[in-house]
């Protein structure tokens, strides 16, 4: 009888420990889901983003873009953080003028540096320079010119919401062939379960394009969750959208998937 009671006691203690660990992991995941809704959060992360674009051009061609997007924040003074964001695109680009053909390679690398207050108020903001570096492996995959321009992020986070805007406009000063706007309005709602829903359409404008060919504007939504694999948090996102405004050769609709590896304890200080 004593052995049975001891066994029950040990099993009960083990079960309680497991439940407590799972509750702690769920709490950590929920906190990270809310914190990472802020693009200026002081968390090192490695997002890998997969974009699948359908219906490009007269022949309804398929395009895919895989972005590696490391984010490295650091403290550069008692009152200022620097958030470094890099986008390295790998592009499968069809020749939209015909039914077959295209190219695959690396596009132009984009780097943005956001200077942001170390202590945020109700309005969180960051400003700095953005650079477009001509690393493309083919002329089909991006401009041949170096570009620079201003960039900003501004948001507020009332309750479980995150509402904001990020934008930049990059221009080249060689031949003026590069002059483009990138803007992303984001609305995110995070649930206590670490699930979240969001809309964050990526709006682009090529100011050098002819009238009627300037804008690409998608409308859509996506959802995701932060999951703990042991002590490693990973954020998963998936969704899609339809382009309500696009150039003639642009895609009609898209699917989007993203995996984000989070390293909340490794940010430089």
PDB file of C-alpha atoms in Angstrom, residues 87-191:
ATOM      1  CA  UNK A  87      15.866  41.815 -46.886  1.00  0.00           C
ATOM      2  CA  UNK A  88      17.715  39.343 -49.129  1.00  0.00           C
ATOM      3  CA  UNK A  89      15.373  38.196 -51.934  1.00  0.00           C
ATOM      4  CA  UNK A  90      15.653  35.019 -54.000  1.00  0.00           C
ATOM      5  CA  UNK A  91      13.398  35.461 -57.017  1.00  0.00           C
ATOM      6  CA  UNK A  92      11.921  33.127 -59.614  1.00  0.00           C
ATOM      7  CA  UNK A  93      10.939  35.673 -62.259  1.00  0.00           C
ATOM      8  CA  UNK A  94       8.975  34.650 -65.371  1.00  0.00           C
ATOM      9  CA  UNK A  95       9.269  36.393 -68.713  1.00  0.00           C
ATOM     10  CA  UNK A  96       5.718  37.735 -68.719  1.00  0.00           C
ATOM     11  CA  UNK A  97       5.869  38.542 -72.444  1.00  0.00           C
ATOM     12  CA  UNK A  98       5.720  34.852 -73.364  1.00  0.00           C
ATOM     13  CA  UNK A  99       4.294  31.554 -72.146  1.00  0.00           C
ATOM     14  CA  UNK A 100       7.647  30.089 -71.141  1.00  0.00           C
ATOM     15  CA  UNK A 101      11.009  31.295 -69.957  1.00  0.00           C
ATOM     16  CA  UNK A 102      12.320  33.338 -67.095  1.00  0.00           C
ATOM     17  CA  UNK A 103      15.181  33.419 -64.630  1.00  0.00           C
ATOM     18  CA  UNK A 104      16.015  32.622 -61.026  1.00  0.00           C
ATOM     19  CA  UNK A 105      18.530  34.390 -58.828  1.00  0.00           C
ATOM     20  CA  UNK A 106      19.250  36.915 -56.108  1.00  0.00           C
ATOM     21  CA  UNK A 107      17.540  40.284 -56.231  1.00  0.00           C
ATOM     22  CA  UNK A 108      18.715  43.582 -54.795  1.00  0.00           C
ATOM     23  CA  UNK A 109      19.399  43.572 -51.056  1.00  0.00           C
ATOM     24  CA  UNK A 110      17.482  46.141 -49.026  1.00  0.00           C
ATOM     25  CA  UNK A 111      18.815  47.470 -45.734  1.00  0.00           C
ATOM     26  CA  UNK A 112      16.952  49.774 -43.346  1.00  0.00           C
ATOM     27  CA  UNK A 113      18.267  51.314 -40.121  1.00  0.00           C
ATOM     28  CA  UNK A 114      15.692  52.593 -37.629  1.00  0.00           C
ATOM     29  CA  UNK A 115      16.730  54.896 -34.789  1.00  0.00           C
ATOM     30  CA  UNK A 116      14.081  54.601 -32.100  1.00  0.00           C
ATOM     31  CA  UNK A 117      13.712  55.767 -28.468  1.00  0.00           C
ATOM     32  CA  UNK A 118      14.829  53.099 -25.993  1.00  0.00           C
ATOM     33  CA  UNK A 119      11.806  53.928 -23.849  1.00  0.00           C
ATOM     34  CA  UNK A 120       8.598  54.021 -25.852  1.00  0.00           C
ATOM     35  CA  UNK A 121       5.471  55.997 -25.139  1.00  0.00           C
ATOM     36  CA  UNK A 122       1.962  55.442 -26.440  1.00  0.00           C
ATOM     37  CA  UNK A 123       3.267  56.157 -29.916  1.00  0.00           C
ATOM     38  CA  UNK A 124       6.240  54.008 -30.950  1.00  0.00           C
ATOM     39  CA  UNK A 125       8.369  55.299 -33.808  1.00  0.00           C
ATOM     40  CA  UNK A 126      11.634  54.852 -35.641  1.00  0.00           C
ATOM     41  CA  UNK A 127      13.276  56.766 -38.489  1.00  0.00           C
ATOM     42  CA  UNK A 128      16.430  56.377 -40.525  1.00  0.00           C
ATOM     43  CA  UNK A 129      17.881  55.628 -43.946  1.00  0.00           C
ATOM     44  CA  UNK A 130      16.959  52.846 -46.356  1.00  0.00           C
ATOM     45  CA  UNK A 131      19.323  51.476 -48.992  1.00  0.00           C
ATOM     46  CA  UNK A 132      18.795  49.406 -52.132  1.00  0.00           C
ATOM     47  CA  UNK A 133      22.040  47.611 -52.999  1.00  0.00           C
ATOM     48  CA  UNK A 134      22.338  46.344 -56.617  1.00  0.00           C
ATOM     49  CA  UNK A 135      23.242  42.719 -55.896  1.00  0.00           C
ATOM     50  CA  UNK A 136      20.844  41.281 -58.500  1.00  0.00           C
ATOM     51  CA  UNK A 137      22.174  38.354 -60.519  1.00  0.00           C
ATOM     52  CA  UNK A 138      20.145  39.347 -63.594  1.00  0.00           C
ATOM     53  CA  UNK A 139      18.759  42.603 -64.962  1.00  0.00           C
ATOM     54  CA  UNK A 140      15.298  40.992 -64.768  1.00  0.00           C
ATOM     55  CA  UNK A 141      15.605  40.859 -60.972  1.00  0.00           C
ATOM     56  CA  UNK A 142      16.089  44.510 -60.064  1.00  0.00           C
ATOM     57  CA  UNK A 143      17.607  47.887 -60.789  1.00  0.00           C
ATOM     58  CA  UNK A 144      21.284  48.198 -61.686  1.00  0.00           C
ATOM     59  CA  UNK A 145      21.583  51.368 -59.591  1.00  0.00           C
ATOM     60  CA  UNK A 146      22.295  52.016 -55.916  1.00  0.00           C
ATOM     61  CA  UNK A 147      19.395  53.673 -54.131  1.00  0.00           C
ATOM     62  CA  UNK A 148      18.937  55.545 -50.867  1.00  0.00           C
ATOM     63  CA  UNK A 149      16.061  57.286 -49.142  1.00  0.00           C
ATOM     64  CA  UNK A 150      14.208  57.895 -45.874  1.00  0.00           C
ATOM     65  CA  UNK A 151      12.333  55.210 -43.967  1.00  0.00           C
ATOM     66  CA  UNK A 152      10.008  55.274 -40.968  1.00  0.00           C
ATOM     67  CA  UNK A 153       7.871  53.094 -38.735  1.00  0.00           C
ATOM     68  CA  UNK A 154       5.128  54.495 -36.517  1.00  0.00           C
ATOM     69  CA  UNK A 155       2.621  52.491 -34.475  1.00  0.00           C
ATOM     70  CA  UNK A 156       0.536  52.301 -31.349  1.00  0.00           C
ATOM     71  CA  UNK A 157      -0.362  49.202 -29.313  1.00  0.00           C
ATOM     72  CA  UNK A 158      -3.618  49.685 -27.354  1.00  0.00           C
ATOM     73  CA  UNK A 159      -4.594  46.501 -25.534  1.00  0.00           C
ATOM     74  CA  UNK A 160      -4.140  43.470 -27.780  1.00  0.00           C
ATOM     75  CA  UNK A 161      -3.954  45.602 -30.922  1.00  0.00           C
ATOM     76  CA  UNK A 162      -1.009  46.854 -32.964  1.00  0.00           C
ATOM     77  CA  UNK A 163      -1.827  49.595 -35.489  1.00  0.00           C
ATOM     78  CA  UNK A 164       0.827  51.203 -37.620  1.00  0.00           C
ATOM     79  CA  UNK A 165       2.640  52.046 -40.811  1.00  0.00           C
ATOM     80  CA  UNK A 166       6.082  51.393 -42.224  1.00  0.00           C
ATOM     81  CA  UNK A 167       7.271  53.146 -45.375  1.00  0.00           C
ATOM     82  CA  UNK A 168      10.306  54.142 -47.388  1.00  0.00           C
ATOM     83  CA  UNK A 169      11.060  55.830 -50.689  1.00  0.00           C
ATOM     84  CA  UNK A 170      14.311  54.864 -52.372  1.00  0.00           C
ATOM     85  CA  UNK A 171      15.831  56.893 -55.209  1.00  0.00           C
ATOM     86  CA  UNK A 172      18.989  56.517 -57.274  1.00  0.00           C
ATOM     87  CA  UNK A 173      21.163  59.526 -58.064  1.00  0.00           C
ATOM     88  CA  UNK A 174      23.095  58.053 -60.998  1.00  0.00           C
ATOM     89  CA  UNK A 175      20.644  58.037 -63.894  1.00  0.00           C
ATOM     90  CA  UNK A 176      17.456  58.423 -61.882  1.00  0.00           C
ATOM     91  CA  UNK A 177      16.108  55.082 -63.082  1.00  0.00           C
ATOM     92  CA  UNK A 178      15.160  54.011 -59.549  1.00  0.00           C
ATOM     93  CA  UNK A 179      12.433  55.879 -57.677  1.00  0.00           C
ATOM     94  CA  UNK A 180      10.111  53.611 -55.732  1.00  0.00           C
ATOM     95  CA  UNK A 181       7.829  53.706 -52.717  1.00  0.00           C
ATOM     96  CA  UNK A 182       7.261  50.841 -50.286  1.00  0.00           C
ATOM     97  CA  UNK A 183       4.495  51.159 -47.696  1.00  0.00           C
ATOM     98  CA  UNK A 184       2.848  48.676 -45.374  1.00  0.00           C
ATOM     99  CA  UNK A 185      -0.173  49.462 -43.222  1.00  0.00           C
ATOM    100  CA  UNK A 186      -0.572  46.858 -40.490  1.00  0.00           C
ATOM    101  CA  UNK A 187      -3.431  45.972 -38.153  1.00  0.00           C
ATOM    102  CA  UNK A 188      -2.757  43.085 -35.769  1.00  0.00           C
ATOM    103  CA  UNK A 189      -4.896  41.544 -33.041  1.00  0.00           C
ATOM    104  CA  UNK A 190      -3.232  39.051 -30.672  1.00  0.00           C
ATOM    105  CA  UNK A 191      -5.221  36.507 -28.656  1.00  0.00           C
TER     106      UNK A 191
END
